[in-house]
Structures are given as C-alpha cells and as structure tokens.
Short mmCIF file of C-alpha atoms in Angstrom, two decimals:
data_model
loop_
_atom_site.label_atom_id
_atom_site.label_comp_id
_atom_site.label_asym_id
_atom_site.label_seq_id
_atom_site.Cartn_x
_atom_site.Cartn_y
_atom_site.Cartn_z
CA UNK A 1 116.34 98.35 110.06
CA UNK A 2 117.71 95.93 107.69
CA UNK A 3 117.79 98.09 104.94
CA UNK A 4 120.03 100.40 106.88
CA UNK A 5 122.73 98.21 107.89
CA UNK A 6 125.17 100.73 106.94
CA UNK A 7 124.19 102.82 110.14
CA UNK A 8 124.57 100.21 112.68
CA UNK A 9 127.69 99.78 114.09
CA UNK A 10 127.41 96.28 115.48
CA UNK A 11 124.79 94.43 113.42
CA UNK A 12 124.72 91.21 114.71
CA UNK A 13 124.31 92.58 118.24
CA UNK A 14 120.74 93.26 118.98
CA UNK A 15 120.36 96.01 121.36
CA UNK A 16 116.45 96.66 121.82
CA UNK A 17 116.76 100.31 123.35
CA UNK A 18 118.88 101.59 120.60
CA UNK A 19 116.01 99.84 118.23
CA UNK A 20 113.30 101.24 120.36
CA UNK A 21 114.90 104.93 119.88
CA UNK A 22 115.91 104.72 116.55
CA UNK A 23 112.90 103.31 115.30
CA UNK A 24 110.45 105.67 117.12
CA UNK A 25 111.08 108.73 115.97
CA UNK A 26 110.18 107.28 111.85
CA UNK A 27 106.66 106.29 113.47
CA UNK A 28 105.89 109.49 115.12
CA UNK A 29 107.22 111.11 111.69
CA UNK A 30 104.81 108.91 109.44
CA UNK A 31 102.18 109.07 111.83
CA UNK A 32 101.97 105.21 111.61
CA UNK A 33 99.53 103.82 113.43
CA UNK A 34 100.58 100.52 115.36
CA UNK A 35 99.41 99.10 118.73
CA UNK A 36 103.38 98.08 119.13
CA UNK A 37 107.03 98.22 117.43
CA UNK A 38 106.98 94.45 117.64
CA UNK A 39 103.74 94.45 115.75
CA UNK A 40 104.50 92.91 111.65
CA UNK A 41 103.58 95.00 109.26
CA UNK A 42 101.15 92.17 107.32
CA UNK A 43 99.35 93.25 110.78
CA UNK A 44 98.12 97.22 110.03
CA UNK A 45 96.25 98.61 107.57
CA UNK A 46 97.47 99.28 103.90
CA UNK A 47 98.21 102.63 104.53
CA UNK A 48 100.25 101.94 107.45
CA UNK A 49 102.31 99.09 105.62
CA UNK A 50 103.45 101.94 103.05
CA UNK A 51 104.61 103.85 105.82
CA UNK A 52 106.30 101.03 106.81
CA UNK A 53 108.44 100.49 103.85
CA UNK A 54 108.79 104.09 103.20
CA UNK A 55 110.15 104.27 106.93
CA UNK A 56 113.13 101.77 106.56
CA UNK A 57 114.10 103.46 103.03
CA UNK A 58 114.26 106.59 105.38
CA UNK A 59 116.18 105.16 107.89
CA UNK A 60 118.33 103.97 105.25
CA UNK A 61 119.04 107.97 103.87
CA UNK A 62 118.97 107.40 100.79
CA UNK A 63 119.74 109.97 97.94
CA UNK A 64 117.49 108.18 95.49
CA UNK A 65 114.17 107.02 96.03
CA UNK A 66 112.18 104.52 93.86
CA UNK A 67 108.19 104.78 94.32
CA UNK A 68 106.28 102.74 92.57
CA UNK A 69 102.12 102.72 92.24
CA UNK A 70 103.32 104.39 96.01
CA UNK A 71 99.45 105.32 97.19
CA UNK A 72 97.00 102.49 95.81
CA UNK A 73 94.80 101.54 97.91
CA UNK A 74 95.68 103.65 100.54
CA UNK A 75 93.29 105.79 102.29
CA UNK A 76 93.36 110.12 101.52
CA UNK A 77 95.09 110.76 104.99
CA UNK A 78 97.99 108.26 104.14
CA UNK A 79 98.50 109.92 100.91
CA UNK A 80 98.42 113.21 102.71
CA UNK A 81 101.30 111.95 104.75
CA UNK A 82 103.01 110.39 101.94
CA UNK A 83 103.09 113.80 99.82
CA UNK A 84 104.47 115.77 102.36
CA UNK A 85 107.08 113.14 102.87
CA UNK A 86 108.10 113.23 99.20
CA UNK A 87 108.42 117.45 99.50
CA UNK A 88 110.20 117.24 102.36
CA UNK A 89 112.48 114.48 100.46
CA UNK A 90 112.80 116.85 97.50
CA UNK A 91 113.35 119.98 99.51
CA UNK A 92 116.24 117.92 101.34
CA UNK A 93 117.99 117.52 97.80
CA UNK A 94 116.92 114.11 97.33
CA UNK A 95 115.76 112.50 93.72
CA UNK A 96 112.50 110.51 93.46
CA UNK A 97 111.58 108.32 90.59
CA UNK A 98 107.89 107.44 90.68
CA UNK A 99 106.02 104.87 88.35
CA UNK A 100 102.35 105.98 88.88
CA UNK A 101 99.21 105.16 86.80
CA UNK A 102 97.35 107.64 88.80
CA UNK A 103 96.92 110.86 86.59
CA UNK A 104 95.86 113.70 88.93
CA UNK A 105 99.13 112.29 91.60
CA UNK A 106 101.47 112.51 88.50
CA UNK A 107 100.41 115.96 87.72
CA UNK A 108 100.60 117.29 90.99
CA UNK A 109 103.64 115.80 92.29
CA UNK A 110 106.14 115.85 89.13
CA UNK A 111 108.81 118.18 88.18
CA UNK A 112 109.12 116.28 84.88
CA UNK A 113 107.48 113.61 83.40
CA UNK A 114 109.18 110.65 80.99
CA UNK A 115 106.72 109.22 78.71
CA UNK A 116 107.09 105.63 77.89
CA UNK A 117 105.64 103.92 75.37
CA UNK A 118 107.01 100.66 73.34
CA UNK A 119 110.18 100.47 76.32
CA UNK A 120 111.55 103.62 75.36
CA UNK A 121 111.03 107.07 76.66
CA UNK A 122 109.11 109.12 74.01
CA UNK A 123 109.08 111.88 75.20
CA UNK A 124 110.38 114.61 78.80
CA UNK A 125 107.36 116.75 79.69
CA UNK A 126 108.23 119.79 82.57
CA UNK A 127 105.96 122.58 83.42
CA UNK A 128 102.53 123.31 81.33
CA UNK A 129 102.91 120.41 79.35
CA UNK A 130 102.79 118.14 82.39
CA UNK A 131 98.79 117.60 81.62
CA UNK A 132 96.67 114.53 81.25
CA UNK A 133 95.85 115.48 77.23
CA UNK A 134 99.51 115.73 76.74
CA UNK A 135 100.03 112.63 78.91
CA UNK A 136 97.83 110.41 77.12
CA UNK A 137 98.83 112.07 73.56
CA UNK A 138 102.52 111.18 73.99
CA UNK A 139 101.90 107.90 75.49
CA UNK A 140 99.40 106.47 72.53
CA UNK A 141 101.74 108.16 69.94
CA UNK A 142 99.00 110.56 68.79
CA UNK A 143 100.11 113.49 67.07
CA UNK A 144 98.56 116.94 67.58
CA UNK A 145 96.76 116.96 64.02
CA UNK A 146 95.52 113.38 64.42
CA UNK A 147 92.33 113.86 66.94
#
C-alpha cells in the first residue's frame, strides 16, 4: 500500500480492516494465489510476486504504467492474467510503456513499437509493420536491400 500513500488518509495510523478490505479486492482481481495477506511476497511463486507488484501500482491508479521484461519466468496462466490486466488498463485510458525482449508478447500486445538501437529510437513501427522481420531489421540497422 506504500506505493499508494496518496489514497490513505491517515498514513501513519494502521487500521488492519481498512487494509484487509482494500487490499482484497486486488487479490481476487489478479487471482493471486496466497495462503494469507500477511504472507511476503519473496514467499509465492514468481508469477504471484508479479501480481504482487502489479497490484500496488494498481492500487496506486496510476495513468502511466512502466513494465519491464513484465512475464519472464512466469508461468502461461500468469501471463494470461497479466494480458488481460494490461487491456483492461488500456481500455480504461491508461498508457503502458513496456521494455520486452520477448518477440511474439511485443507483437501481440503493442499499439506501436520504438526501435532502439545505439540509445536512440530508430525507428516508430504501428500496425503491419509491427513484425519480428521488421523488428529485428530496424534494430540491427539492416536496410531492406542489404539481406
């Protein structure tokens, strides 16, 4: 809840109800899988760790989220739930920036696609061009009549 100081009116008064209902409704969401609200997150699986942190930056309401490398190592259910998180982020009017090495998630999820290469964006890709040849193309610095 830290990250969402803004919405508590008294932070430095710890009232474990309000927690307890505030808090519960982001697990059901997220389907996060915990034997307790007291339980750490170092305790639960990977997946359930990234529903964690994506939790509190929801609790937070945030118009601009960061995701970075958001589903390694996370099992095909978590990144189930994570997707239609993100849709139902972007469907809400919210922004989301994510830094992904994972092809196929980066051509299924994105609008548009910046292309970095050298620490400068080489290129905006949006709608047929956002594919892996054009990916990779842009990102070596290949030009079309070079393969």
């Amino acid at each position: 809840m830290l990250v969402g100081l803004r919405n508590i009116k008294a932070p430095f008064y710890y009232n474990y109800k309000k927690y307890k209902d505030e808090v519960l409704p982001f697990v059901k969401r997220l389907a996060i899988k915990t034997p307790g609200l007291e339980t750490e997150a170092i305790y639960l699986s990977g997946g359930n760790q990234q529903k964690v942190v994506l939790s509190k930056w929801l609790y937070a309401e945030q118009k601009i989220y960061i995701f970075d490398e958001p589903t390694r190592g996370i099992d095909v259910n978590a990144k189930a739930d994570f997707y239609k998180e993100m849709t139902e982020l972007t469907k809400a009017g919210n922004c989301i920036i994510m830094v992904s090495s994972d092809m196929p998630e980066l051509i299924s999820v994105s609008d548009r696609v910046l292309v970095i290469r050298d620490g400068r964006v080489k290129c905006e890709l949006s709608g047929e061009d956002i594919n892996e040849q054009t990916i990779i193309r842009e990102a070596l610095g290949v030009e079309k009549n070079d393969s």
